[in-house]
Amino acid sequence: MRIARLDTPAGPRHAVALGDRWHVIASPFAAPLVYTGDSIPADEAVLLASVDPRVVVGIGHNQPGHPLPMQAWHKSVHSVAGSGDDIYAVRDVGTVNIEGELAVVIGTSATNLTLENAFEAVLGYTVANDVTNVDQCPIDQRNFQGKSGKNYTPLGPWIETELADPENVATEVVINGAVVANSGSFNLPSSVAATLVYVTKWLTLEPGDVVLTGAPGTDLPVQPGDTVDITLAGIGTLSNTIA
Amino acid sequence: MRIARLDTPAGPRHAVALGDRWHVIASPFAAPLVYTGDSIPADEAVLLASVDPRVVVGIGHNQPGHPLPMQAWHKSVHSVAGSGDDIYAVRDVGTVNIEGELAVVIGTSATNLTLENAFEAVLGYTVANDVTNVDQCPIDQRNFQGKSGKNYTPLGPWIETELADPENVATEVVINGAVVANSGSFNLPSSVAATLVYVTKWLTLEPGDVVLTGAPGTDLPVQPGDTVDITLAGIGTLSNTIA
């Protein structure tokens, strides 16, 4: 099932794709879903960021043998944007990279998840771009200077709740129409489940929170004017232009 | 003026102290303030975290001569708590420190502040405790493992909008009734204004966001059962017990 977040006259609303219309729901976290009765033709819908998280956790994987474990950090929710929004690359601070990633959208409060039950806390999956001022990294121990820019975290185009296998999601990055990276969550040094176990050991996640899963070789430099399309198999394509 | 955030039957509401009552306001960010007409006797009011931020920025000051600039990070909004709430110290991960700090509550959208206009973006000030699992720091480059525990960011007891001089706020930390630290914002390696300039160079702050200003020697280890009272002159006392 696809759940999008739409710009409507009443404000942002989540909606489910059925046929050629988006059907508005009261909340994406209710079970069962409650339909309001409103619907919007798909070709008239304006999609926002697929979720409005209170917490976005970024992930840096360390290669096997590295002295430190996986690293996590909080990325600013002010950086969240939707598919179609311009990414405002910070000027004069070095190279700006896009990073095409699988993002997990949490559905239920989750603490101390295990490898066995990690996916029970998941509502679905969306495509993320973890935009980064990479030349800041050496002087920015906490990933603040590098990752807080306007629209530096596009999330979209929607949440897919029925992904066959989160550990095997093919990821394609296209810049200005040319394929520049082909990889997938299967190339991550730690599994998606292990990432959720790690994060929830230290932080209780809540419905709507987003966990990025790291870039499996899908980080690439961009320039103003570039168009970036990140496609995750089974989910969809997140498209943004660098402003 | 003191602005608190109260637990009411209608949900959390901000309110202004006038005489011996809290007078409910529609929003702490409106100018002028709009009073709803509701009020609550001070001795019956239940105070929550003084603000419900979308972003909490933590600050680590480096001493003069350090090769790196001031470091900032996003602290989880899930860790925000109020005065009187128990802090759930994470067990078996080493020492837990409290850190008594002056916190800035942002009033208006702010980007690229200068030393001259930094305080124009400020709604007011509150007392913060930046609780930290300090033994995690060496393996936790992004301040995630160390600072994401339940109620690890008490904010309270209220917001003071008329602080005489944010750069000269005396800070006293009392543990179990004994004074264990006497310092103040005047002992911070960087001024409060310089901290706001740094943060807003990289991140646009929004109303309700909170910027911690760092601990001026007010970081101390605690044990379960300890009571912690942090008093900032001109604001008030934030009191919590370690669970």
Tab-separated table of C-alpha atoms in Angstrom:
chain	number	residue	atom	x	y	z
A	1	MET	CA	0.000	0.000	0.000
A	2	ARG	CA	1.197	3.503	-0.831
A	3	ILE	CA	0.587	6.245	1.754
A	4	ALA	CA	1.413	9.772	0.626
A	5	ARG	CA	1.210	13.093	2.436
A	6	LEU	CA	-0.707	15.629	0.390
A	7	ASP	CA	-0.957	19.397	0.383
A	8	THR	CA	-4.705	20.077	0.739
A	9	PRO	CA	-6.731	23.231	1.443
A	10	ALA	CA	-7.231	21.881	4.986
A	11	GLY	CA	-3.498	21.395	5.489
A	12	PRO	CA	-1.243	18.354	5.035
A	13	ARG	CA	-3.172	15.083	4.959
A	14	HIS	CA	-2.064	11.482	4.583
A	15	ALA	CA	-3.837	9.491	1.869
A	16	VAL	CA	-3.831	6.001	0.412
A	17	ALA	CA	-3.496	5.260	-3.316
A	18	LEU	CA	-6.533	3.346	-4.621
A	19	GLY	CA	-7.045	3.238	-8.377
A	20	ASP	CA	-6.394	6.688	-9.836
A	21	ARG	CA	-7.225	8.619	-6.646
A	22	TRP	CA	-5.631	9.352	-3.277
A	23	HIS	CA	-8.083	8.574	-0.453
A	24	VAL	CA	-7.545	10.681	2.655
A	25	ILE	CA	-7.032	8.883	5.982
A	26	ALA	CA	-7.238	10.269	9.519
A	27	SER	CA	-3.788	8.972	10.457
A	28	PRO	CA	-1.268	6.608	8.901
A	29	PHE	CA	-0.578	5.087	12.346
A	30	ALA	CA	-4.097	3.856	13.149
A	31	ALA	CA	-4.980	0.177	12.715
A	32	PRO	CA	-7.269	-0.267	10.959
A	33	LEU	CA	-6.961	2.896	8.853
A	34	VAL	CA	-9.875	5.332	9.068
A	35	TYR	CA	-10.892	6.862	5.718
A	36	THR	CA	-12.374	10.363	5.918
A	37	GLY	CA	-14.335	9.950	2.682
A	38	ASP	CA	-12.370	12.679	0.896
A	39	SER	CA	-10.319	11.800	-2.170
A	40	ILE	CA	-8.156	13.612	-4.687
A	41	PRO	CA	-7.427	12.591	-8.288
A	42	ALA	CA	-3.842	11.372	-8.534
A	43	ASP	CA	-3.046	13.777	-11.352
A	44	GLU	CA	-4.161	16.766	-9.252
A	45	ALA	CA	-2.461	15.767	-5.996
A	46	VAL	CA	0.489	17.756	-4.636
A	47	LEU	CA	2.752	15.420	-2.683
A	48	LEU	CA	4.671	16.722	0.332
A	49	ALA	CA	7.423	14.999	2.282
A	50	SER	CA	5.973	11.535	2.808
A	51	VAL	CA	5.994	11.972	6.582
A	52	ASP	CA	6.426	14.846	9.072
A	53	PRO	CA	8.829	13.282	11.586
A	54	ARG	CA	9.666	14.537	15.062
A	55	VAL	CA	12.991	12.679	14.826
A	56	VAL	CA	15.218	11.840	11.861
A	57	VAL	CA	18.153	9.570	12.672
A	58	GLY	CA	21.059	9.425	10.232
A	59	ILE	CA	23.378	6.429	10.058
A	60	GLY	CA	27.068	6.152	9.270
A	61	HIS	CA	28.280	2.595	8.781
A	62	ASN	CA	31.808	1.722	9.647
A	63	GLN	CA	33.498	-1.001	7.651
A	64	PRO	CA	34.295	-4.324	9.343
A	65	GLY	CA	37.433	-3.941	11.481
A	66	HIS	CA	36.854	-0.254	12.229
A	67	PRO	CA	37.449	0.432	15.941
A	68	LEU	CA	34.114	2.248	16.329
A	69	PRO	CA	30.616	0.800	15.960
A	70	MET	CA	27.979	2.168	13.628
A	71	GLN	CA	27.424	5.885	14.294
A	72	ALA	CA	24.041	7.568	14.504
A	73	TRP	CA	22.994	11.182	14.813
A	74	HIS	CA	19.890	13.324	14.800
A	75	LYS	CA	19.381	15.220	11.546
A	76	SER	CA	17.362	18.431	11.715
A	77	VAL	CA	13.641	18.012	11.001
A	78	HIS	CA	13.837	21.517	9.536
A	79	SER	CA	15.768	19.963	6.637
A	80	VAL	CA	12.880	17.662	5.600
A	81	ALA	CA	11.432	18.309	2.125
A	82	GLY	CA	9.316	16.535	-0.462
A	83	SER	CA	9.860	15.142	-3.912
A	84	GLY	CA	9.925	18.076	-6.317
A	85	ASP	CA	11.272	20.571	-3.791
A	86	ASP	CA	14.512	22.359	-4.596
A	87	ILE	CA	17.536	21.488	-2.456
A	88	TYR	CA	19.278	24.717	-1.437
A	89	ALA	CA	22.938	23.735	-1.680
A	90	VAL	CA	24.980	25.783	0.770
A	91	ARG	CA	27.430	27.915	-1.210
A	92	ASP	CA	31.138	28.370	-0.650
A	93	VAL	CA	31.574	25.568	1.887
A	94	GLY	CA	32.961	22.949	-0.470
A	95	THR	CA	31.435	19.980	-2.220
A	96	VAL	CA	27.749	19.105	-1.754
A	97	ASN	CA	26.910	15.400	-2.025
A	98	ILE	CA	23.583	13.708	-2.477
A	99	GLU	CA	23.146	10.317	-0.803
A	100	GLY	CA	20.397	8.010	-2.021
A	101	GLU	CA	19.109	5.909	0.868
A	102	LEU	CA	16.345	3.623	2.016
A	103	ALA	CA	14.465	5.282	4.902
A	104	VAL	CA	12.424	3.452	7.498
A	105	VAL	CA	9.215	5.096	8.763
A	106	ILE	CA	8.361	3.919	12.272
A	107	GLY	CA	4.787	2.881	13.004
A	108	THR	CA	4.749	2.062	16.714
A	109	SER	CA	6.747	3.119	19.762
A	110	ALA	CA	9.901	1.011	19.725
A	111	THR	CA	12.677	0.410	22.242
A	112	ASN	CA	15.282	-2.333	22.403
A	113	LEU	CA	14.198	-3.974	19.167
A	114	THR	CA	15.822	-7.312	18.318
A	115	LEU	CA	16.885	-8.760	14.975
A	116	GLU	CA	13.821	-10.985	15.216
A	117	ASN	CA	11.168	-8.306	15.866
A	118	ALA	CA	12.756	-5.172	14.353
A	119	PHE	CA	10.371	-4.958	11.404
A	120	GLU	CA	7.270	-5.180	13.605
A	121	ALA	CA	7.829	-1.517	14.569
A	122	VAL	CA	7.918	-0.390	10.930
A	123	LEU	CA	5.032	1.348	9.169
A	124	GLY	CA	6.763	1.366	5.798
A	125	TYR	CA	9.629	2.640	3.695
A	126	THR	CA	10.335	5.760	1.720
A	127	VAL	CA	13.165	7.126	-0.411
A	128	ALA	CA	15.567	9.558	1.259
A	129	ASN	CA	18.315	11.870	0.097
A	130	ASP	CA	20.766	12.622	2.918
A	131	VAL	CA	22.315	15.754	1.388
A	132	THR	CA	25.678	16.647	2.928
A	133	ASN	CA	28.332	19.370	2.765
A	134	VAL	CA	31.052	16.715	2.742
A	135	ASP	CA	34.009	19.068	3.107
A	136	GLN	CA	32.675	20.063	6.553
A	137	CYS	CA	33.007	16.525	7.912
A	138	PRO	CA	36.615	16.840	9.148
A	139	ILE	CA	35.766	19.808	11.383
A	140	ASP	CA	32.170	18.833	12.171
A	141	GLN	CA	32.322	15.922	14.595
A	142	ARG	CA	28.570	15.888	15.238
A	143	ASN	CA	27.309	16.182	11.617
A	144	PHE	CA	25.748	19.581	12.235
A	145	GLN	CA	27.473	21.897	9.758
A	146	GLY	CA	27.294	19.291	7.059
A	147	LYS	CA	23.664	18.272	7.165
A	148	SER	CA	21.425	21.116	8.353
A	149	GLY	CA	20.806	22.990	5.103
A	150	LYS	CA	17.390	23.917	3.743
A	151	ASN	CA	15.696	20.891	2.164
A	152	TYR	CA	18.758	18.716	2.863
A	153	THR	CA	16.516	15.720	3.670
A	154	PRO	CA	14.007	15.049	0.884
A	155	LEU	CA	11.681	12.155	1.800
A	156	GLY	CA	9.253	10.734	-0.748
A	157	PRO	CA	7.452	10.278	-2.959
A	158	TRP	CA	5.330	8.174	-0.567
A	159	ILE	CA	5.535	5.456	2.084
A	160	GLU	CA	5.336	1.886	0.789
A	161	THR	CA	3.989	-0.399	3.512
A	162	GLU	CA	4.456	-3.697	1.685
A	163	LEU	CA	8.088	-3.920	0.686
A	164	ALA	CA	9.042	-7.512	-0.082
A	165	ASP	CA	12.476	-7.470	1.600
A	166	PRO	CA	14.007	-4.289	3.085
A	167	GLU	CA	17.436	-5.959	3.049
A	168	ASN	CA	17.309	-6.294	-0.758
A	169	VAL	CA	16.130	-2.995	-2.185
A	170	ALA	CA	17.873	-2.023	-5.419
A	171	THR	CA	18.836	1.679	-5.482
A	172	GLU	CA	19.500	3.667	-8.652
A	173	VAL	CA	20.750	7.244	-8.689
A	174	VAL	CA	20.289	9.311	-11.853
A	175	ILE	CA	21.787	12.790	-12.212
A	176	ASN	CA	20.679	14.880	-15.205
A	177	GLY	CA	19.249	11.773	-16.844
A	178	ALA	CA	22.398	9.627	-16.573
A	179	VAL	CA	22.623	6.629	-14.259
A	180	VAL	CA	25.507	7.358	-11.875
A	181	ALA	CA	25.029	4.700	-9.194
A	182	ASN	CA	23.479	1.258	-9.004
A	183	SER	CA	23.508	-0.386	-5.629
A	184	GLY	CA	21.051	-1.339	-2.912
A	185	SER	CA	20.445	-2.005	0.752
A	186	PHE	CA	22.136	-5.406	0.229
A	187	ASN	CA	25.454	-3.522	0.005
A	188	LEU	CA	25.153	-1.860	3.425
A	189	PRO	CA	27.800	-2.981	5.952
A	190	SER	CA	25.033	-3.550	8.534
A	191	SER	CA	21.562	-4.852	7.809
A	192	VAL	CA	18.485	-2.657	8.094
A	193	ALA	CA	17.329	-4.793	11.015
A	194	ALA	CA	20.693	-4.383	12.787
A	195	THR	CA	20.440	-0.623	12.287
A	196	LEU	CA	17.037	-0.531	13.987
A	197	VAL	CA	18.384	-2.689	16.829
A	198	TYR	CA	21.290	-0.278	17.319
A	199	VAL	CA	19.186	2.884	17.239
A	200	THR	CA	16.517	1.589	19.621
A	201	LYS	CA	19.117	0.420	22.114
A	202	TRP	CA	19.741	4.112	22.849
A	203	LEU	CA	16.600	5.944	21.714
A	204	THR	CA	12.923	5.020	21.942
A	205	LEU	CA	11.518	5.670	18.484
A	206	GLU	CA	7.953	6.948	18.077
A	207	PRO	CA	5.384	6.763	15.248
A	208	GLY	CA	6.450	8.915	12.319
A	209	ASP	CA	10.127	8.923	13.202
A	210	VAL	CA	12.469	8.257	10.294
A	211	VAL	CA	15.642	6.175	10.347
A	212	LEU	CA	17.925	6.638	7.365
A	213	THR	CA	19.910	3.482	6.656
A	214	GLY	CA	23.098	4.900	5.147
A	215	ALA	CA	24.333	5.275	1.578
A	216	PRO	CA	25.448	2.018	-0.094
A	217	GLY	CA	27.871	3.746	-2.462
A	218	THR	CA	25.114	6.086	-3.578
A	219	ASP	CA	26.806	9.324	-2.473
A	220	LEU	CA	27.740	11.620	-5.329
A	221	PRO	CA	28.696	15.278	-5.783
A	222	VAL	CA	26.219	17.670	-7.360
A	223	GLN	CA	26.208	21.196	-8.739
A	224	PRO	CA	23.502	23.863	-8.800
A	225	GLY	CA	21.065	23.105	-11.597
A	226	ASP	CA	21.492	19.334	-11.405
A	227	THR	CA	18.386	17.169	-11.280
A	228	VAL	CA	18.596	14.120	-9.028
A	229	ASP	CA	16.320	11.090	-9.311
A	230	ILE	CA	16.702	8.347	-6.722
A	231	THR	CA	14.702	5.190	-7.427
A	232	LEU	CA	14.248	2.408	-4.892
A	233	ALA	CA	12.812	-0.789	-6.342
A	234	GLY	CA	9.352	-1.475	-4.947
A	235	ILE	CA	8.926	2.050	-3.607
A	236	GLY	CA	9.295	4.781	-6.219
A	237	THR	CA	11.375	7.738	-7.357
A	238	LEU	CA	12.388	10.800	-5.326
A	239	SER	CA	13.175	13.728	-7.637
A	240	ASN	CA	14.780	17.029	-6.691
A	241	THR	CA	16.731	19.823	-8.324
A	242	ILE	CA	19.792	21.476	-6.768
A	243	ALA	CA	19.120	25.205	-6.371
B	1	MET	CA	7.649	37.932	32.179
B	2	ARG	CA	7.386	34.240	33.013
B	3	ILE	CA	5.766	31.959	30.424
B	4	ALA	CA	5.155	28.386	31.530
B	5	ARG	CA	3.686	25.401	29.729
B	6	LEU	CA	0.915	23.811	31.768
B	7	ASP	CA	-0.793	20.433	31.751
B	8	THR	CA	-4.499	21.271	31.380
B	9	PRO	CA	-7.590	19.145	30.658
B	10	ALA	CA	-7.502	20.595	27.117
B	11	GLY	CA	-3.863	19.580	26.652
B	12	PRO	CA	-0.628	21.514	27.100
B	13	ARG	CA	-1.133	25.289	27.177
B	14	HIS	CA	1.299	28.161	27.567
B	15	ALA	CA	0.429	30.680	30.284
B	16	VAL	CA	1.796	33.907	31.756
B	17	ALA	CA	2.378	34.451	35.489
B	18	LEU	CA	0.326	37.392	36.783
B	19	GLY	CA	-0.122	37.675	40.528
B	20	ASP	CA	-0.854	34.246	41.951
B	21	ARG	CA	-2.373	32.790	38.780
B	22	TRP	CA	-1.189	31.491	35.412
B	23	HIS	CA	-3.130	33.179	32.600
B	24	VAL	CA	-3.450	31.030	29.468
B	25	ILE	CA	-2.265	32.489	26.162
B	26	ALA	CA	-2.976	31.302	22.623
B	27	SER	CA	0.708	31.148	21.692
B	28	PRO	CA	3.936	32.357	23.268
B	29	PHE	CA	5.168	33.488	19.832
B	30	ALA	CA	2.413	36.005	19.004
B	31	ALA	CA	3.015	39.725	19.466
B	32	PRO	CA	1.082	41.024	21.225
B	33	LEU	CA	0.133	37.976	23.309
B	34	VAL	CA	-3.498	36.875	23.066
B	35	TYR	CA	-5.032	35.858	26.422
B	36	THR	CA	-7.767	33.210	26.210
B	37	GLY	CA	-9.415	34.368	29.453
B	38	ASP	CA	-8.662	31.076	31.220
B	39	SER	CA	-6.455	31.088	34.284
B	40	ILE	CA	-5.173	28.563	36.815
B	41	PRO	CA	-4.109	29.207	40.431
B	42	ALA	CA	-0.328	28.935	40.681
B	43	ASP	CA	-0.548	26.400	43.486
B	44	GLU	CA	-2.728	24.088	41.374
B	45	ALA	CA	-0.769	24.354	38.112
B	46	VAL	CA	1.173	21.384	36.777
B	47	LEU	CA	4.170	22.653	34.836
B	48	LEU	CA	5.448	20.714	31.827
B	49	ALA	CA	8.659	21.224	29.874
B	50	SER	CA	8.677	24.989	29.366
B	51	VAL	CA	8.534	24.583	25.583
B	52	ASP	CA	7.819	21.773	23.090
B	53	PRO	CA	10.640	22.289	20.594
B	54	ARG	CA	10.948	20.806	17.112
B	55	VAL	CA	14.728	21.210	17.349
B	56	VAL	CA	17.090	21.107	20.327
B	57	VAL	CA	20.677	22.075	19.525
B	58	GLY	CA	23.412	21.062	21.959
B	59	ILE	CA	26.702	22.922	22.146
B	60	GLY	CA	30.210	21.748	22.940
B	61	HIS	CA	32.708	24.546	23.453
B	62	ASN	CA	36.309	23.993	22.597
B	63	GLN	CA	38.916	25.836	24.612
B	64	PRO	CA	40.956	28.602	22.909
B	65	GLY	CA	43.693	27.046	20.779
B	66	HIS	CA	41.719	23.860	20.016
B	67	PRO	CA	42.014	22.997	16.303
B	68	LEU	CA	38.245	22.613	15.904
B	69	PRO	CA	35.576	25.309	16.254
B	70	MET	CA	32.611	25.067	18.616
B	71	GLN	CA	30.664	21.869	17.919
B	72	ALA	CA	26.881	21.627	17.711
B	73	TRP	CA	24.504	18.703	17.393
B	74	HIS	CA	20.817	17.934	17.396
B	75	LYS	CA	19.618	16.386	20.644
B	76	SER	CA	16.498	14.223	20.477
B	77	VAL	CA	13.237	16.039	21.175
B	78	HIS	CA	12.048	12.734	22.634
B	79	SER	CA	14.423	13.419	25.552
B	80	VAL	CA	12.658	16.663	26.575
B	81	ALA	CA	11.053	16.632	30.044
B	82	GLY	CA	9.793	19.093	32.629
B	83	SER	CA	10.822	20.151	36.092
B	84	GLY	CA	9.744	17.417	38.482
B	85	ASP	CA	10.011	14.602	35.950
B	86	ASP	CA	12.301	11.704	36.764
B	87	ILE	CA	15.432	11.317	34.628
B	88	TYR	CA	15.782	7.669	33.606
B	89	ALA	CA	19.536	7.147	33.873
B	90	VAL	CA	20.629	4.464	31.423
B	91	ARG	CA	22.068	1.549	33.405
B	92	ASP	CA	25.289	-0.332	32.830
B	93	VAL	CA	26.786	2.098	30.307
B	94	GLY	CA	29.076	3.967	32.688
B	95	THR	CA	28.816	7.300	34.436
B	96	VAL	CA	25.781	9.530	33.949
B	97	ASN	CA	26.433	13.278	34.239
B	98	ILE	CA	24.019	16.120	34.686
B	99	GLU	CA	24.958	19.415	33.021
B	100	GLY	CA	23.311	22.615	34.235
B	101	GLU	CA	22.958	25.052	31.353
B	102	LEU	CA	21.302	28.236	30.206
B	103	ALA	CA	18.933	27.446	27.301
B	104	VAL	CA	17.765	29.927	24.690
B	105	VAL	CA	14.174	29.652	23.421
B	106	ILE	CA	13.855	31.073	19.918
B	107	GLY	CA	10.978	33.435	19.171
B	108	THR	CA	11.283	34.207	15.473
B	109	SER	CA	12.711	32.454	12.416
B	110	ALA	CA	16.435	33.181	12.468
B	111	THR	CA	19.218	32.644	9.964
B	112	ASN	CA	22.699	34.156	9.808
B	113	LEU	CA	22.330	36.085	13.047
B	114	THR	CA	25.121	38.524	13.907
B	115	LEU	CA	26.664	39.443	17.248
B	116	GLU	CA	24.703	42.682	17.004
B	117	ASN	CA	21.221	41.250	16.354
B	118	ALA	CA	21.456	37.753	17.870
B	119	PHE	CA	19.161	38.466	20.811
B	120	GLU	CA	16.407	39.886	18.607
B	121	ALA	CA	15.487	36.304	17.640
B	122	VAL	CA	15.111	35.209	21.262
B	123	LEU	CA	11.770	34.742	23.017
B	124	GLY	CA	13.373	34.050	26.383
B	125	TYR	CA	15.497	31.759	28.494
B	126	THR	CA	14.928	28.610	30.476
B	127	VAL	CA	17.003	26.248	32.616
B	128	ALA	CA	18.275	23.071	30.933
B	129	ASN	CA	19.897	19.878	32.094
B	130	ASP	CA	21.873	18.229	29.277
B	131	VAL	CA	22.073	14.732	30.797
B	132	THR	CA	24.835	12.611	29.272
B	133	ASN	CA	26.219	9.072	29.440
B	134	VAL	CA	29.749	10.455	29.460
B	135	ASP	CA	31.557	7.141	29.095
B	136	GLN	CA	29.948	6.741	25.667
B	137	CYS	CA	31.632	9.871	24.293
B	138	PRO	CA	34.846	8.174	23.082
B	139	ILE	CA	32.913	5.782	20.831
B	140	ASP	CA	29.985	8.078	20.032
B	141	GLN	CA	31.263	10.700	17.621
B	142	ARG	CA	27.818	12.199	16.992
B	143	ASN	CA	26.541	12.426	20.606
B	144	PHE	CA	23.770	9.899	19.971
B	145	GLN	CA	24.461	7.089	22.444
B	146	GLY	CA	25.301	9.564	25.154
B	147	LYS	CA	22.352	11.910	25.031
B	148	SER	CA	19.191	10.149	23.836
B	149	GLY	CA	17.861	8.662	27.096
B	150	LYS	CA	14.351	9.141	28.433
B	151	ASN	CA	13.981	12.602	30.025
B	152	TYR	CA	17.649	13.408	29.332
B	153	THR	CA	16.752	17.038	28.519
B	154	PRO	CA	14.710	18.629	31.310
B	155	LEU	CA	13.678	22.199	30.390
B	156	GLY	CA	11.982	24.460	32.919
B	157	PRO	CA	10.515	25.576	35.136
B	158	TRP	CA	9.358	28.343	32.744
B	159	ILE	CA	10.612	30.756	30.111
B	160	GLU	CA	11.827	34.122	31.405
B	161	THR	CA	11.497	36.746	28.680
B	162	GLU	CA	13.188	39.610	30.517
B	163	LEU	CA	16.629	38.397	31.518
B	164	ALA	CA	18.905	41.331	32.296
B	165	ASP	CA	22.053	39.959	30.615
B	166	PRO	CA	22.233	36.436	29.130
B	167	GLU	CA	26.029	36.631	29.190
B	168	ASN	CA	26.040	36.989	32.991
B	169	VAL	CA	23.665	34.406	34.406
B	170	ALA	CA	24.871	32.829	37.644
B	171	THR	CA	24.339	29.050	37.714
B	172	GLU	CA	24.164	26.961	40.882
B	173	VAL	CA	23.907	23.177	40.919
B	174	VAL	CA	22.668	21.451	44.053
B	175	ILE	CA	22.687	17.661	44.435
B	176	ASN	CA	20.840	16.169	47.413
B	177	GLY	CA	20.740	19.590	49.043
B	178	ALA	CA	24.473	20.335	48.793
B	179	VAL	CA	25.858	23.010	46.482
B	180	VAL	CA	28.238	21.211	44.100
B	181	ALA	CA	28.841	23.862	41.434
B	182	ASN	CA	28.752	27.630	41.267
B	183	SER	CA	29.431	29.136	37.862
B	184	GLY	CA	27.567	30.990	35.153
B	185	SER	CA	27.263	31.820	31.492
B	186	PHE	CA	30.137	34.297	32.009
B	187	ASN	CA	32.467	31.277	32.242
B	188	LEU	CA	31.552	29.857	28.816
B	189	PRO	CA	34.422	29.851	26.293
B	190	SER	CA	32.111	31.451	23.709
B	191	SER	CA	29.422	34.007	24.426
B	192	VAL	CA	25.738	33.192	24.126
B	193	ALA	CA	25.524	35.617	21.200
B	194	ALA	CA	28.453	33.918	19.441
B	195	THR	CA	26.756	30.563	19.929
B	196	LEU	CA	23.591	31.809	18.223
B	197	VAL	CA	25.676	33.269	15.397
B	198	TYR	CA	27.410	29.912	14.904
B	199	VAL	CA	24.244	27.817	14.975
B	200	THR	CA	22.305	30.052	12.589
B	201	LYS	CA	25.162	30.111	10.089
B	202	TRP	CA	24.302	26.465	9.366
B	203	LEU	CA	20.688	26.013	10.480
B	204	THR	CA	17.658	28.288	10.260
B	205	LEU	CA	16.095	28.241	13.714
B	206	GLU	CA	12.325	28.457	14.109
B	207	PRO	CA	10.027	29.624	16.935
B	208	GLY	CA	10.155	27.225	19.859
B	209	ASP	CA	13.548	25.788	18.973
B	210	VAL	CA	15.945	25.488	21.890
B	211	VAL	CA	19.676	26.162	21.851
B	212	LEU	CA	21.606	24.849	24.824
B	213	THR	CA	24.655	26.978	25.556
B	214	GLY	CA	27.038	24.423	27.080
B	215	ALA	CA	28.017	23.609	30.639
B	216	PRO	CA	30.306	26.178	32.345
B	217	GLY	CA	31.854	23.646	34.715
B	218	THR	CA	28.400	22.541	35.822
B	219	ASP	CA	28.704	18.901	34.709
B	220	LEU	CA	28.666	16.430	37.577
B	221	PRO	CA	28.111	12.690	38.011
B	222	VAL	CA	24.898	11.442	39.569
B	223	GLN	CA	23.514	8.188	40.941
B	224	PRO	CA	19.984	6.780	40.991
B	225	GLY	CA	18.019	8.443	43.784
B	226	ASP	CA	19.887	11.746	43.594
B	227	THR	CA	17.856	14.952	43.462
B	228	VAL	CA	19.253	17.682	41.224
B	229	ASP	CA	18.321	21.367	41.506
B	230	ILE	CA	19.755	23.736	38.918
B	231	THR	CA	19.140	27.421	39.633
B	232	LEU	CA	19.823	30.163	37.100
B	233	ALA	CA	19.736	33.665	38.555
B	234	GLY	CA	16.834	35.656	37.165
B	235	ILE	CA	15.055	32.572	35.803
B	236	GLY	CA	14.333	29.904	38.423
B	237	THR	CA	15.089	26.365	39.556
B	238	LEU	CA	14.834	23.160	37.522
B	239	SER	CA	14.418	20.154	39.833
B	240	ASN	CA	14.606	16.493	38.883
B	241	THR	CA	15.330	13.159	40.502
B	242	ILE	CA	17.499	10.455	38.964
B	243	ALA	CA	15.420	7.284	38.556
